[in-house]
Amino acid sequence: MAPMVHGLEAKYFGRIAFSYLDADDSQTDEFQRTLGFYYQPEIYLLDANGNVLQKWVGFTSEQELEEAFAHYLQ
């Protein structure tokens, strides 16, 4: 999924900020607990205040992500 996500990051540059969490880094444990992380891959769409708008677990298609982006970018 990484190439697809990086492509979306380039496409939405300046409109959506993409961040990547290293699930194996113990320094991210608290953030993982806050998000409810339990499986790789997981994708979270957060608002400007860090609230989870939508969460995907496992394989997610580019179309699914773009539909959510279009909905929340209105």
PDB file of C-alpha atoms in Angstrom, residues 41-68:
ATOM      1  CA  PRO A  41      -1.742  -1.494   8.086  1.00  0.00           C
ATOM      2  CA  GLU A  42      -4.075   1.004   9.665  1.00  0.00           C
ATOM      3  CA  ILE A  43      -4.914   4.385   8.184  1.00  0.00           C
ATOM      4  CA  TYR A  44      -6.491   7.206  10.163  1.00  0.00           C
ATOM      5  CA  LEU A  45      -8.057  10.367   8.800  1.00  0.00           C
ATOM      6  CA  LEU A  46      -7.806  13.055  11.474  1.00  0.00           C
ATOM      7  CA  ASP A  47      -9.239  16.542  11.615  1.00  0.00           C
ATOM      8  CA  ALA A  48      -7.123  19.598  12.451  1.00  0.00           C
ATOM      9  CA  ASN A  49      -7.634  18.940  16.182  1.00  0.00           C
ATOM     10  CA  GLY A  50      -6.448  15.329  15.994  1.00  0.00           C
ATOM     11  CA  ASN A  51      -9.909  13.774  16.222  1.00  0.00           C
ATOM     12  CA  VAL A  52     -10.345  10.555  14.243  1.00  0.00           C
ATOM     13  CA  LEU A  53     -12.799  11.142  11.404  1.00  0.00           C
ATOM     14  CA  GLN A  54     -12.381   7.712   9.857  1.00  0.00           C
ATOM     15  CA  LYS A  55     -10.225   4.630  10.337  1.00  0.00           C
ATOM     16  CA  TRP A  56      -9.338   1.813   7.946  1.00  0.00           C
ATOM     17  CA  VAL A  57      -7.836  -1.510   9.037  1.00  0.00           C
ATOM     18  CA  GLY A  58      -6.100  -3.797   6.564  1.00  0.00           C
ATOM     19  CA  PHE A  59      -5.916  -3.255   2.830  1.00  0.00           C
ATOM     20  CA  THR A  60      -7.715  -0.108   1.720  1.00  0.00           C
ATOM     21  CA  SER A  61      -8.207   0.900  -1.885  1.00  0.00           C
ATOM     22  CA  GLU A  62      -7.177   4.221  -3.317  1.00  0.00           C
ATOM     23  CA  GLN A  63     -10.808   4.814  -4.276  1.00  0.00           C
ATOM     24  CA  GLU A  64     -11.981   4.367  -0.655  1.00  0.00           C
ATOM     25  CA  LEU A  65      -9.453   6.899   0.579  1.00  0.00           C
ATOM     26  CA  GLU A  66     -10.204   9.411  -2.162  1.00  0.00           C
ATOM     27  CA  GLU A  67     -13.946   9.163  -1.484  1.00  0.00           C
ATOM     28  CA  ALA A  68     -13.326   9.988   2.190  1.00  0.00           C
TER      29      ALA A  68
END
